[in-house]
Coordinates of C-alpha atoms in Angstrom, one line a residue:
X1 CA -99.3 21.3 38.5
X2 CA -102.9 20.1 39.1
X3 CA -103.8 20.5 42.7
X4 CA -106.7 18.5 44.3
X5 CA -107.8 19.7 47.7
X6 CA -109.9 17.2 49.7
X7 CA -112.0 19.2 52.2
X8 CA -113.5 18.0 55.4
X9 CA -117.2 17.5 55.3
X10 CA -119.1 20.1 57.3
X11 CA -122.5 18.6 57.3
X12 CA -123.7 16.8 60.4
X13 CA -123.6 13.0 60.2
X14 CA -121.3 13.0 57.2
X15 CA -118.3 10.7 57.6
X16 CA -117.8 9.7 53.9
X17 CA -114.9 10.8 51.7
X18 CA -114.5 10.4 47.9
X19 CA -110.8 9.5 47.9
X20 CA -109.0 6.8 49.8
X21 CA -105.4 6.8 50.7
X22 CA -104.7 4.3 48.0
X23 CA -106.4 6.5 45.5
X24 CA -104.5 9.5 46.7
X25 CA -101.2 7.6 46.2
X26 CA -102.2 6.9 42.6
X27 CA -102.9 10.6 41.9
X28 CA -99.6 11.6 43.5
X29 CA -97.7 9.0 41.4
X30 CA -99.2 10.6 38.3
X31 CA -97.9 14.0 39.4
X32 CA -101.1 15.5 40.8
X33 CA -100.7 17.4 44.0
X34 CA -103.0 16.2 46.8
X35 CA -103.9 18.1 49.9
X36 CA -106.2 16.5 52.5
X37 CA -107.8 18.4 55.3
X38 CA -107.9 17.0 58.8
X39 CA -111.3 15.9 59.9
X40 CA -112.8 15.1 63.2
X41 CA -115.4 12.8 61.7
X42 CA -114.1 11.2 58.5
X43 CA -114.5 7.4 58.6
X44 CA -111.0 6.9 57.0
X45 CA -108.3 8.2 59.3
X46 CA -105.9 10.9 58.2
X47 CA -102.8 8.8 58.9
X48 CA -103.4 6.8 55.7
X49 CA -103.3 10.0 53.6
X50 CA -100.2 11.2 55.4
X51 CA -98.4 7.9 54.8
X52 CA -99.4 8.1 51.1
X53 CA -97.5 11.4 50.8
X54 CA -100.4 13.9 50.8
X55 CA -100.1 17.4 52.2
X56 CA -102.2 17.8 55.3
X57 CA -104.2 21.0 55.9
X58 CA -106.3 22.3 58.8
X59 CA -109.9 21.2 58.9
X60 CA -112.3 23.5 57.0
X61 CA -109.4 25.7 55.6
X62 CA -110.5 25.2 52.0
X63 CA -111.7 28.8 51.6
X64 CA -108.1 29.9 51.9
X65 CA -106.7 27.2 49.5
X66 CA -104.6 28.4 46.5
X67 CA -106.8 29.9 43.8
X68 CA -105.8 27.1 41.4
X69 CA -106.8 24.3 43.7
X70 CA -109.7 22.1 42.9
X71 CA -111.8 21.7 46.0
X72 CA -113.2 18.2 46.4
X73 CA -116.0 17.3 48.8
X74 CA -119.2 15.4 48.8
X75 CA -122.1 17.2 50.4
X76 CA -123.2 20.8 50.6
X77 CA -121.1 23.7 51.7
X78 CA -122.1 25.9 54.6
X79 CA -125.0 28.1 53.4
X80 CA -123.3 31.4 54.3
X81 CA -123.8 33.2 51.0
X82 CA -120.1 33.8 50.4
X83 CA -118.9 33.9 46.8
X84 CA -117.1 30.8 45.5
X85 CA -114.0 31.5 43.5
X86 CA -112.6 28.0 43.3
X87 CA -113.4 25.1 41.1
X88 CA -115.4 22.6 43.2
X89 CA -116.2 18.9 42.8
X90 CA -119.3 18.0 44.9
X91 CA -122.9 17.1 44.8
X92 CA -124.5 20.5 44.2
X93 CA -128.1 19.5 43.9
X94 CA -128.6 22.5 41.7
X95 CA -129.5 21.3 38.2
X96 CA -132.8 19.6 38.5
X97 CA -135.1 22.4 39.5
X98 CA -134.2 22.4 43.2
X99 CA -135.1 25.8 44.5
X100 CA -132.3 25.8 47.0
X101 CA -129.8 25.2 44.2
X102 CA -130.3 28.6 42.7
X103 CA -128.6 30.3 45.7
X104 CA -125.5 28.0 45.2
X105 CA -125.2 28.8 41.6
X106 CA -125.4 32.5 42.3
X107 CA -122.5 32.1 44.8
X108 CA -120.4 30.5 42.0
X109 CA -121.4 33.3 39.6
X110 CA -120.4 35.9 42.2
X111 CA -117.0 34.4 42.9
X112 CA -116.2 33.3 39.4
X113 CA -115.8 29.6 40.4
X114 CA -117.0 26.5 38.7
X115 CA -119.1 23.5 39.9
X116 CA -118.2 20.1 38.6
X117 CA -121.3 18.4 39.9
X118 CA -120.6 14.7 40.9
X119 CA -124.1 13.7 39.7
X120 CA -123.2 15.1 36.3
X121 CA -119.8 13.4 35.8
X122 CA -120.8 11.2 32.9
X123 CA -119.1 9.2 30.2
X124 CA -119.8 9.6 26.5
X125 CA -122.9 7.5 26.7
X126 CA -124.4 9.7 29.5
X127 CA -123.8 7.2 32.3
X128 CA -122.5 8.5 35.6
X129 CA -118.9 7.5 36.2
X130 CA -119.5 7.0 39.9
X131 CA -122.5 6.8 42.2
X132 CA -123.3 6.0 45.8
X133 CA -126.5 4.6 44.5
X134 CA -126.2 1.0 45.8
X135 CA -125.5 2.0 49.4
X136 CA -128.1 4.8 49.2
X137 CA -130.7 2.2 48.3
X138 CA -129.4 -0.3 50.8
X139 CA -129.4 2.2 53.7
X140 CA -132.7 3.8 52.6
X141 CA -134.4 0.4 52.6
X142 CA -133.1 -0.3 56.0
X143 CA -134.4 3.0 57.5
X144 CA -137.8 2.6 55.7
X145 CA -138.0 -0.9 57.1
X146 CA -137.3 0.5 60.6
X147 CA -140.1 3.0 59.9
X148 CA -142.5 0.2 59.1
X149 CA -141.4 -1.7 62.3
X150 CA -142.0 1.4 64.4
X151 CA -145.5 1.7 63.0
X152 CA -146.4 -1.8 64.3
X153 CA -146.2 -0.5 67.9
X154 CA -147.9 2.8 67.0
X155 CA -144.7 4.9 66.9
X156 CA -142.4 6.8 64.6
X157 CA -138.9 5.7 63.5
X158 CA -136.4 6.4 66.2
X159 CA -133.2 8.3 65.5
X160 CA -130.6 6.5 63.4
X161 CA -126.8 6.7 63.4
X162 CA -123.6 5.3 61.8
X163 CA -123.0 1.6 61.5
X164 CA -119.5 0.3 61.4
X165 CA -120.4 -2.3 58.8
X166 CA -123.4 -3.6 56.9
X167 CA -123.3 -6.7 59.1
X168 CA -123.9 -4.5 62.1
X169 CA -126.9 -3.0 60.3
X170 CA -128.3 -6.3 59.4
X171 CA -128.0 -7.6 62.9
X172 CA -129.8 -4.5 64.2
X173 CA -132.6 -4.9 61.7
X174 CA -132.9 -8.6 62.3
X175 CA -133.4 -8.0 66.0
X176 CA -136.1 -5.4 65.2
X177 CA -138.0 -7.9 63.0
X178 CA -137.6 -10.8 65.4
X179 CA -139.4 -8.8 68.1
X180 CA -142.5 -8.4 66.0
X181 CA -145.6 -10.5 66.4
X182 CA -146.8 -9.9 62.9
X183 CA -146.1 -11.2 59.4
X184 CA -143.3 -9.7 57.3
X185 CA -144.2 -6.8 55.1
X186 CA -144.0 -6.8 51.3
X187 CA -142.4 -4.0 49.3
X188 CA -142.4 -2.6 45.8
X189 CA -139.2 -1.0 44.4
X190 CA -139.3 1.3 41.4
X191 CA -136.0 1.6 39.7
X192 CA -135.2 -1.9 40.6
X193 CA -132.7 -2.4 37.8
X194 CA -130.5 0.5 38.7
X195 CA -127.9 0.8 41.4
X196 CA -130.2 2.4 44.0
X197 CA -133.0 -0.1 43.4
X198 CA -130.6 -3.1 43.5
X199 CA -129.2 -2.0 46.9
X200 CA -132.8 -1.5 48.2
X201 CA -133.9 -4.9 46.9
X202 CA -130.8 -6.6 48.3
X203 CA -131.4 -5.3 51.8
X204 CA -135.0 -6.1 51.9
X205 CA -134.6 -9.6 50.4
X206 CA -131.7 -10.4 52.7
X207 CA -134.1 -9.8 55.6
X208 CA -136.9 -11.9 54.2
X209 CA -139.1 -9.1 52.7
X210 CA -141.0 -10.1 49.5
X211 CA -140.1 -7.5 46.8
X212 CA -141.9 -6.6 43.6
X213 CA -139.4 -5.1 41.3
X214 CA -140.5 -2.4 38.8
X215 CA -138.4 -0.4 36.3
X216 CA -139.0 1.6 33.2
X217 CA -141.2 -0.9 31.5
X218 CA -143.7 -1.0 34.3
X219 CA -144.0 2.8 34.7
X220 CA -143.9 3.7 31.0
X221 CA -147.7 4.3 31.0
X222 CA -147.3 7.3 33.2
X223 CA -149.7 6.2 35.8
X224 CA -151.7 6.1 38.0
X225 CA -150.2 3.1 39.7
X226 CA -152.7 1.6 42.1
X227 CA -150.4 -1.4 42.6
X228 CA -148.1 0.8 44.7
X229 CA -150.8 1.3 47.2
X230 CA -151.2 -2.5 47.6
X231 CA -147.8 -3.0 49.2
X232 CA -146.7 -2.2 52.8
X233 CA -143.6 -0.4 51.7
X234 CA -142.8 1.6 48.6
X235 CA -139.2 2.5 47.7
X236 CA -138.7 5.3 45.1
X237 CA -135.2 4.6 43.6
X238 CA -135.3 6.8 40.5
X239 CA -134.1 10.4 40.4
X240 CA -136.6 13.1 39.5
X241 CA -136.4 14.6 36.1
X242 CA -138.7 16.2 33.5
X243 CA -141.3 13.6 32.5
X244 CA -141.0 11.5 35.7
X245 CA -144.5 10.1 36.5
X246 CA -146.1 10.8 39.9
X247 CA -145.9 7.5 41.8
X248 CA -147.8 8.5 45.0
X249 CA -150.1 11.4 44.5
X250 CA -151.5 13.6 47.3
X251 CA -154.8 11.7 46.9
X252 CA -153.1 8.6 48.2
X253 CA -153.2 9.9 51.7
X254 CA -156.9 9.2 52.0
X255 CA -157.1 6.4 49.5
X256 CA -157.9 2.8 50.4
X257 CA -154.4 1.4 50.7
X258 CA -152.1 -1.1 52.3
X259 CA -149.1 1.3 51.9
X260 CA -147.9 2.8 55.1
X261 CA -144.2 3.5 54.6
X262 CA -142.5 5.2 51.7
X263 CA -138.7 5.4 51.3
X264 CA -137.9 8.2 48.9
X265 CA -134.2 7.6 48.3
X266 CA -133.9 10.2 45.5
X267 CA -135.1 12.7 48.0
X268 CA -136.0 15.7 45.9
X269 CA -139.0 17.2 47.8
X270 CA -138.3 20.7 46.5
X271 CA -137.9 19.6 42.9
X272 CA -140.6 20.6 40.4
X273 CA -140.5 16.9 39.3
X274 CA -141.0 15.3 42.7
X275 CA -142.7 11.9 42.0
X276 CA -143.8 11.5 45.7
X277 CA -145.6 14.9 46.4
X278 CA -147.2 13.7 49.6
X279 CA -144.3 15.4 51.5
X280 CA -142.3 18.6 51.0
X281 CA -139.2 18.4 53.2
X282 CA -136.3 16.1 53.7
X283 CA -136.1 14.1 56.9
X284 CA -133.1 13.8 59.2
X285 CA -131.1 11.3 61.2
X286 CA -132.8 12.5 64.4
X287 CA -136.3 12.3 62.8
X288 CA -135.9 9.8 60.0
X289 CA -139.6 9.7 59.0
X290 CA -142.3 12.3 58.7
X291 CA -145.9 11.3 59.2
X292 CA -147.9 12.8 56.3
X293 CA -151.3 11.2 57.3
X294 CA -152.7 9.7 60.5
X295 CA -155.6 7.5 59.5
X296 CA -154.6 5.4 57.7
X297 CA -151.0 6.0 58.7
X298 CA -148.5 7.1 56.0
X299 CA -144.9 7.9 56.9
X300 CA -142.1 9.0 54.5
X301 CA -138.4 8.4 55.0
X302 CA -136.4 10.9 52.9
X303 CA -132.9 11.3 54.3
X304 CA -130.6 12.8 51.7
X305 CA -127.3 11.4 52.8
X306 CA -128.2 7.8 53.3
X307 CA -124.9 6.2 52.4
X308 CA -123.4 8.0 55.4
X309 CA -125.0 5.3 57.6
X310 CA -122.4 3.0 56.2
X311 CA -119.5 5.4 55.6
X312 CA -116.7 2.9 55.2
X313 CA -118.3 0.6 52.6
X314 CA -119.8 3.5 50.7
X315 CA -116.6 5.6 50.6
X316 CA -114.5 2.7 49.4
X317 CA -116.9 1.7 46.7
X318 CA -117.5 5.3 45.5
X319 CA -113.8 6.2 45.6
X320 CA -112.9 3.1 43.5
X321 CA -115.5 4.1 40.9
X322 CA -114.4 7.7 40.7
X323 CA -110.6 7.3 40.7
X324 CA -110.2 6.7 37.0
X325 CA -111.9 10.1 36.4
X326 CA -109.9 11.9 39.0
X327 CA -106.8 10.6 37.3
X328 CA -107.8 12.8 34.3
X329 CA -107.9 16.0 36.3
X330 CA -104.8 17.3 34.5
X331 CA -107.0 17.7 31.4
X332 CA -110.2 19.5 32.4
X333 CA -110.8 20.6 28.8
X334 CA -111.8 17.2 27.6
X335 CA -114.1 14.2 28.4
X336 CA -116.0 14.0 31.6
X337 CA -114.8 17.3 33.0
X338 CA -115.6 19.3 29.8
X339 CA -119.2 17.8 29.8
X340 CA -119.6 18.6 33.5
X341 CA -118.5 22.2 33.0
X342 CA -120.9 22.6 30.1
X343 CA -123.8 21.5 32.3
X344 CA -122.7 24.1 34.9
X345 CA -122.6 26.8 32.3
X346 CA -126.0 25.8 30.9
X347 CA -127.7 25.9 34.2
X348 CA -126.0 29.2 35.3
X349 CA -126.5 31.3 32.2
X350 CA -129.8 32.9 33.1
X351 CA -129.0 33.8 36.7

């Protein structure tokens, strides 16, 4: 019997989950065994999974799960170097030239396990079957707007935390903007036609920010893109890959510009294809923005688990998208899962 083991997230500030109790019930009804770990932080309570009929396991007990269990989580595993013998479904951040990803792939090779990277679960056309993109863009735009607001009083963005709903987030940002004695900023969003860019644009427009929306057509020339520097806020909403243009070069730090706040939702600072090379490390919930230049000011927001600011909405949305694919877990040798395994093999072969 196929056995899906939903682990607790061990990364700080991570309350999301990729399977709801309703989804778990659908898997159980199909004959897939579902174990869900207890979690001290998960936004969706364990009682719903228990009522659905799931087996309940101790928090963080996945290393001792049966060898045939498929371990399902979202964010990174603890970086303890231990071999990984199981099959894992998660965001590995290991296939796009990220230097930190090599260590993860070596752990899979040492343990004999397999990574089904959530970013590489794609249909026959190459489109991802599920993505947190909309809420990543929405939350990323919110924190970048907070970064811009903080600049107006000469400060850096204050720590951020979980919001119980998007309405709470909008109320908080609205209060921030109402306190200003200056005109609203304008913003440019690259990747505006995608999920991430749509989320970013929706948040900004809801709060009255004028948004210039760019996508592939506007960036096909490969740059440079002086228009970016003539906006207060720039949101990078495309994922880095070979051939991605540089949107904000290092020279922009000292250039004549209006731009003061960058939101890099893709957040691949250690990728060889980083399109925003003015910074080199992700930011955190405690320090949401890093100042990369003082005069004129330039701050970068690059939190890499942005949807966690809205864990309920983002979990429900993502789980609904992913469920049809999880329902095919009993046939890993075909379709989405076969393609994902092929990606893992390809990127691991030279280790």
